[in-house]
Amino acid sequence: MNTTPSKTTDLSTTETPADDPKKSTTDAAVTEDPTATTAPSEATEEFEDDDLEPDPFTEARHGVGAGATAVVSAALGIVALTGAWSGRVAAERETLMGQIQTAGGSSAAQQISEIYGDAWHTTALVNGVFAVLALLVGAFVLVRPAFGTPATRPQPAWIRAVALAGVALGTLGVLISAGMYFDLFLSLPVAGTPAG
């Protein structure tokens, strides 16, 4: 048996921080269980991942590829309308070949066709290729959101606008190039009959 007298505590005689002004509430906090967890404050509960502002670098990267492709489409459309240096080089080559072929003596109509006509048609063909490329690239940018994994955000409006401009310039370039190639706007010059 236990022979030690049990110690009883009287709850009415225990000191409280209000009874002893020298003891502060910090002493009471120190005597609390150190393994006890504190509840999160309301301030930390307010900030969740959904409430944070989006990362500006992520926002800036959104649509960069589509925007660059749309700008390329518009640039190709402008090149199709104004002409490319490659079209000029191809036309000069055709002019030189026509001069070589007609050097031995040929009729005026053949010279016009070989020297001027072939160069004109080559320029129209090269510009038409640029116009078709502008049309295809712009159409790809416009229809791309419909295919593949759906995007989290819609495509920015400026990308659609630039791609639509590329499609419009490409379509106009195709029409002009076709008219040039088939001599719909201007026909080849006709040599006059020699006076005799």
PDB file of N, CA, C and O in Angstrom, residues 43-74:
ATOM      1  N   ALA A  43      -5.891  35.804 -41.510  1.00  0.00           N
ATOM      2  CA  ALA A  43      -5.117  36.468 -42.565  1.00  0.00           C
ATOM      3  C   ALA A  43      -4.462  35.452 -43.489  1.00  0.00           C
ATOM      4  O   ALA A  43      -4.392  35.656 -44.701  1.00  0.00           O
ATOM      5  N   THR A  44      -3.976  34.357 -42.921  1.00  0.00           N
ATOM      6  CA  THR A  44      -3.331  33.365 -43.792  1.00  0.00           C
ATOM      7  C   THR A  44      -4.353  32.557 -44.555  1.00  0.00           C
ATOM      8  O   THR A  44      -4.057  32.028 -45.611  1.00  0.00           O
ATOM      9  N   GLU A  45      -5.574  32.450 -44.029  1.00  0.00           N
ATOM     10  CA  GLU A  45      -6.599  31.703 -44.745  1.00  0.00           C
ATOM     11  C   GLU A  45      -7.106  32.474 -45.944  1.00  0.00           C
ATOM     12  O   GLU A  45      -7.624  31.904 -46.888  1.00  0.00           O
ATOM     13  N   GLU A  46      -6.985  33.793 -45.925  1.00  0.00           N
ATOM     14  CA  GLU A  46      -7.505  34.604 -47.019  1.00  0.00           C
ATOM     15  C   GLU A  46      -6.694  34.407 -48.291  1.00  0.00           C
ATOM     16  O   GLU A  46      -7.227  34.500 -49.388  1.00  0.00           O
ATOM     17  N   PHE A  47      -5.401  34.161 -48.195  1.00  0.00           N
ATOM     18  CA  PHE A  47      -4.543  34.057 -49.370  1.00  0.00           C
ATOM     19  C   PHE A  47      -4.435  32.605 -49.781  1.00  0.00           C
ATOM     20  O   PHE A  47      -3.792  31.808 -49.121  1.00  0.00           O
ATOM     21  N   GLU A  48      -5.074  32.275 -50.864  1.00  0.00           N
ATOM     22  CA  GLU A  48      -4.974  30.953 -51.439  1.00  0.00           C
ATOM     23  C   GLU A  48      -4.357  31.094 -52.813  1.00  0.00           C
ATOM     24  O   GLU A  48      -4.172  32.183 -53.332  1.00  0.00           O
ATOM     25  N   ASP A  49      -4.060  29.971 -53.437  1.00  0.00           N
ATOM     26  CA  ASP A  49      -3.419  30.008 -54.754  1.00  0.00           C
ATOM     27  C   ASP A  49      -4.297  30.676 -55.803  1.00  0.00           C
ATOM     28  O   ASP A  49      -3.814  31.322 -56.719  1.00  0.00           O
ATOM     29  N   ASP A  50      -5.610  30.518 -55.662  1.00  0.00           N
ATOM     30  CA  ASP A  50      -6.497  31.114 -56.660  1.00  0.00           C
ATOM     31  C   ASP A  50      -6.565  32.621 -56.536  1.00  0.00           C
ATOM     32  O   ASP A  50      -6.859  33.316 -57.492  1.00  0.00           O
ATOM     33  N   ASP A  51      -6.323  33.138 -55.331  1.00  0.00           N
ATOM     34  CA  ASP A  51      -6.442  34.573 -55.107  1.00  0.00           C
ATOM     35  C   ASP A  51      -5.192  35.340 -55.489  1.00  0.00           C
ATOM     36  O   ASP A  51      -5.223  36.561 -55.570  1.00  0.00           O
ATOM     37  N   LEU A  52      -4.078  34.661 -55.720  1.00  0.00           N
ATOM     38  CA  LEU A  52      -2.834  35.354 -56.041  1.00  0.00           C
ATOM     39  C   LEU A  52      -2.880  35.903 -57.454  1.00  0.00           C
ATOM     40  O   LEU A  52      -3.541  35.355 -58.331  1.00  0.00           O
ATOM     41  N   GLU A  53      -2.159  36.984 -57.687  1.00  0.00           N
ATOM     42  CA  GLU A  53      -2.091  37.564 -59.023  1.00  0.00           C
ATOM     43  C   GLU A  53      -1.316  36.642 -59.939  1.00  0.00           C
ATOM     44  O   GLU A  53      -0.376  35.980 -59.516  1.00  0.00           O
ATOM     45  N   PRO A  54      -1.676  36.581 -61.229  1.00  0.00           N
ATOM     46  CA  PRO A  54      -0.943  35.712 -62.142  1.00  0.00           C
ATOM     47  C   PRO A  54       0.480  36.205 -62.345  1.00  0.00           C
ATOM     48  O   PRO A  54       0.766  37.397 -62.249  1.00  0.00           O
ATOM     49  N   ASP A  55       1.342  35.277 -62.643  1.00  0.00           N
ATOM     50  CA  ASP A  55       2.746  35.591 -62.866  1.00  0.00           C
ATOM     51  C   ASP A  55       2.870  36.412 -64.156  1.00  0.00           C
ATOM     52  O   ASP A  55       2.380  35.979 -65.201  1.00  0.00           O
ATOM     53  N   PRO A  56       3.492  37.598 -64.121  1.00  0.00           N
ATOM     54  CA  PRO A  56       3.569  38.419 -65.341  1.00  0.00           C
ATOM     55  C   PRO A  56       4.367  37.747 -66.450  1.00  0.00           C
ATOM     56  O   PRO A  56       4.109  37.970 -67.622  1.00  0.00           O
ATOM     57  N   PHE A  57       5.345  36.919 -66.098  1.00  0.00           N
ATOM     58  CA  PHE A  57       6.125  36.240 -67.136  1.00  0.00           C
ATOM     59  C   PHE A  57       5.287  35.180 -67.838  1.00  0.00           C
ATOM     60  O   PHE A  57       5.407  34.975 -69.035  1.00  0.00           O
ATOM     61  N   THR A  58       4.415  34.511 -67.085  1.00  0.00           N
ATOM     62  CA  THR A  58       3.527  33.530 -67.698  1.00  0.00           C
ATOM     63  C   THR A  58       2.537  34.234 -68.612  1.00  0.00           C
ATOM     64  O   THR A  58       2.242  33.747 -69.707  1.00  0.00           O
ATOM     65  N   GLU A  59       2.028  35.369 -68.166  1.00  0.00           N
ATOM     66  CA  GLU A  59       1.107  36.129 -69.000  1.00  0.00           C
ATOM     67  C   GLU A  59       1.788  36.595 -70.282  1.00  0.00           C
ATOM     68  O   GLU A  59       1.193  36.604 -71.355  1.00  0.00           O
ATOM     69  N   ALA A  60       3.039  37.007 -70.186  1.00  0.00           N
ATOM     70  CA  ALA A  60       3.760  37.503 -71.363  1.00  0.00           C
ATOM     71  C   ALA A  60       4.042  36.377 -72.353  1.00  0.00           C
ATOM     72  O   ALA A  60       4.070  36.602 -73.554  1.00  0.00           O
ATOM     73  N   ARG A  61       4.263  35.164 -71.851  1.00  0.00           N
ATOM     74  CA  ARG A  61       4.570  34.041 -72.742  1.00  0.00           C
ATOM     75  C   ARG A  61       3.332  33.481 -73.415  1.00  0.00           C
ATOM     76  O   ARG A  61       3.440  32.758 -74.402  1.00  0.00           O
ATOM     77  N   HIS A  62       2.141  33.798 -72.907  1.00  0.00           N
ATOM     78  CA  HIS A  62       0.914  33.247 -73.466  1.00  0.00           C
ATOM     79  C   HIS A  62       0.695  33.771 -74.883  1.00  0.00           C
ATOM     80  O   HIS A  62       0.581  34.959 -75.109  1.00  0.00           O
ATOM     81  N   GLY A  63       0.651  32.899 -75.838  1.00  0.00           N
ATOM     82  CA  GLY A  63       0.360  33.275 -77.210  1.00  0.00           C
ATOM     83  C   GLY A  63       1.523  33.828 -77.995  1.00  0.00           C
ATOM     84  O   GLY A  63       1.321  34.428 -79.040  1.00  0.00           O
ATOM     85  N   VAL A  64       2.755  33.643 -77.518  1.00  0.00           N
ATOM     86  CA  VAL A  64       3.909  34.192 -78.233  1.00  0.00           C
ATOM     87  C   VAL A  64       4.077  33.496 -79.584  1.00  0.00           C
ATOM     88  O   VAL A  64       4.283  34.146 -80.606  1.00  0.00           O
ATOM     89  N   GLY A  65       3.970  32.181 -79.597  1.00  0.00           N
ATOM     90  CA  GLY A  65       4.139  31.447 -80.859  1.00  0.00           C
ATOM     91  C   GLY A  65       3.069  31.799 -81.871  1.00  0.00           C
ATOM     92  O   GLY A  65       3.353  32.028 -83.057  1.00  0.00           O
ATOM     93  N   ALA A  66       1.828  31.850 -81.414  1.00  0.00           N
ATOM     94  CA  ALA A  66       0.734  32.202 -82.324  1.00  0.00           C
ATOM     95  C   ALA A  66       0.863  33.638 -82.805  1.00  0.00           C
ATOM     96  O   ALA A  66       0.596  33.941 -83.971  1.00  0.00           O
ATOM     97  N   GLY A  67       1.307  34.535 -81.923  1.00  0.00           N
ATOM     98  CA  GLY A  67       1.489  35.930 -82.328  1.00  0.00           C
ATOM     99  C   GLY A  67       2.585  36.085 -83.356  1.00  0.00           C
ATOM    100  O   GLY A  67       2.436  36.829 -84.333  1.00  0.00           O
ATOM    101  N   ALA A  68       3.697  35.374 -83.148  1.00  0.00           N
ATOM    102  CA  ALA A  68       4.795  35.442 -84.117  1.00  0.00           C
ATOM    103  C   ALA A  68       4.366  34.873 -85.458  1.00  0.00           C
ATOM    104  O   ALA A  68       4.696  35.419 -86.518  1.00  0.00           O
ATOM    105  N   THR A  69       3.608  33.788 -85.444  1.00  0.00           N
ATOM    106  CA  THR A  69       3.138  33.188 -86.696  1.00  0.00           C
ATOM    107  C   THR A  69       2.167  34.112 -87.412  1.00  0.00           C
ATOM    108  O   THR A  69       2.187  34.210 -88.648  1.00  0.00           O
ATOM    109  N   ALA A  70       1.326  34.811 -86.659  1.00  0.00           N
ATOM    110  CA  ALA A  70       0.397  35.752 -87.279  1.00  0.00           C
ATOM    111  C   ALA A  70       1.148  36.909 -87.932  1.00  0.00           C
ATOM    112  O   ALA A  70       0.796  37.355 -89.035  1.00  0.00           O
ATOM    113  N   VAL A  71       2.199  37.401 -87.272  1.00  0.00           N
ATOM    114  CA  VAL A  71       3.002  38.484 -87.849  1.00  0.00           C
ATOM    115  C   VAL A  71       3.706  38.002 -89.121  1.00  0.00           C
ATOM    116  O   VAL A  71       3.796  38.742 -90.113  1.00  0.00           O
ATOM    117  N   VAL A  72       4.199  36.764 -89.115  1.00  0.00           N
ATOM    118  CA  VAL A  72       4.832  36.204 -90.315  1.00  0.00           C
ATOM    119  C   VAL A  72       3.826  36.131 -91.453  1.00  0.00           C
ATOM    120  O   VAL A  72       4.146  36.432 -92.610  1.00  0.00           O
ATOM    121  N   SER A  73       2.600  35.743 -91.143  1.00  0.00           N
ATOM    122  CA  SER A  73       1.562  35.679 -92.173  1.00  0.00           C
ATOM    123  C   SER A  73       1.317  37.046 -92.802  1.00  0.00           C
ATOM    124  O   SER A  73       1.235  37.175 -94.026  1.00  0.00           O
ATOM    125  N   ALA A  74       1.208  38.070 -91.961  1.00  0.00           N
ATOM    126  CA  ALA A  74       0.984  39.424 -92.495  1.00  0.00           C
ATOM    127  C   ALA A  74       2.182  39.897 -93.307  1.00  0.00           C
ATOM    128  O   ALA A  74       2.026  40.536 -94.358  1.00  0.00           O
TER     129      ALA A  74
END
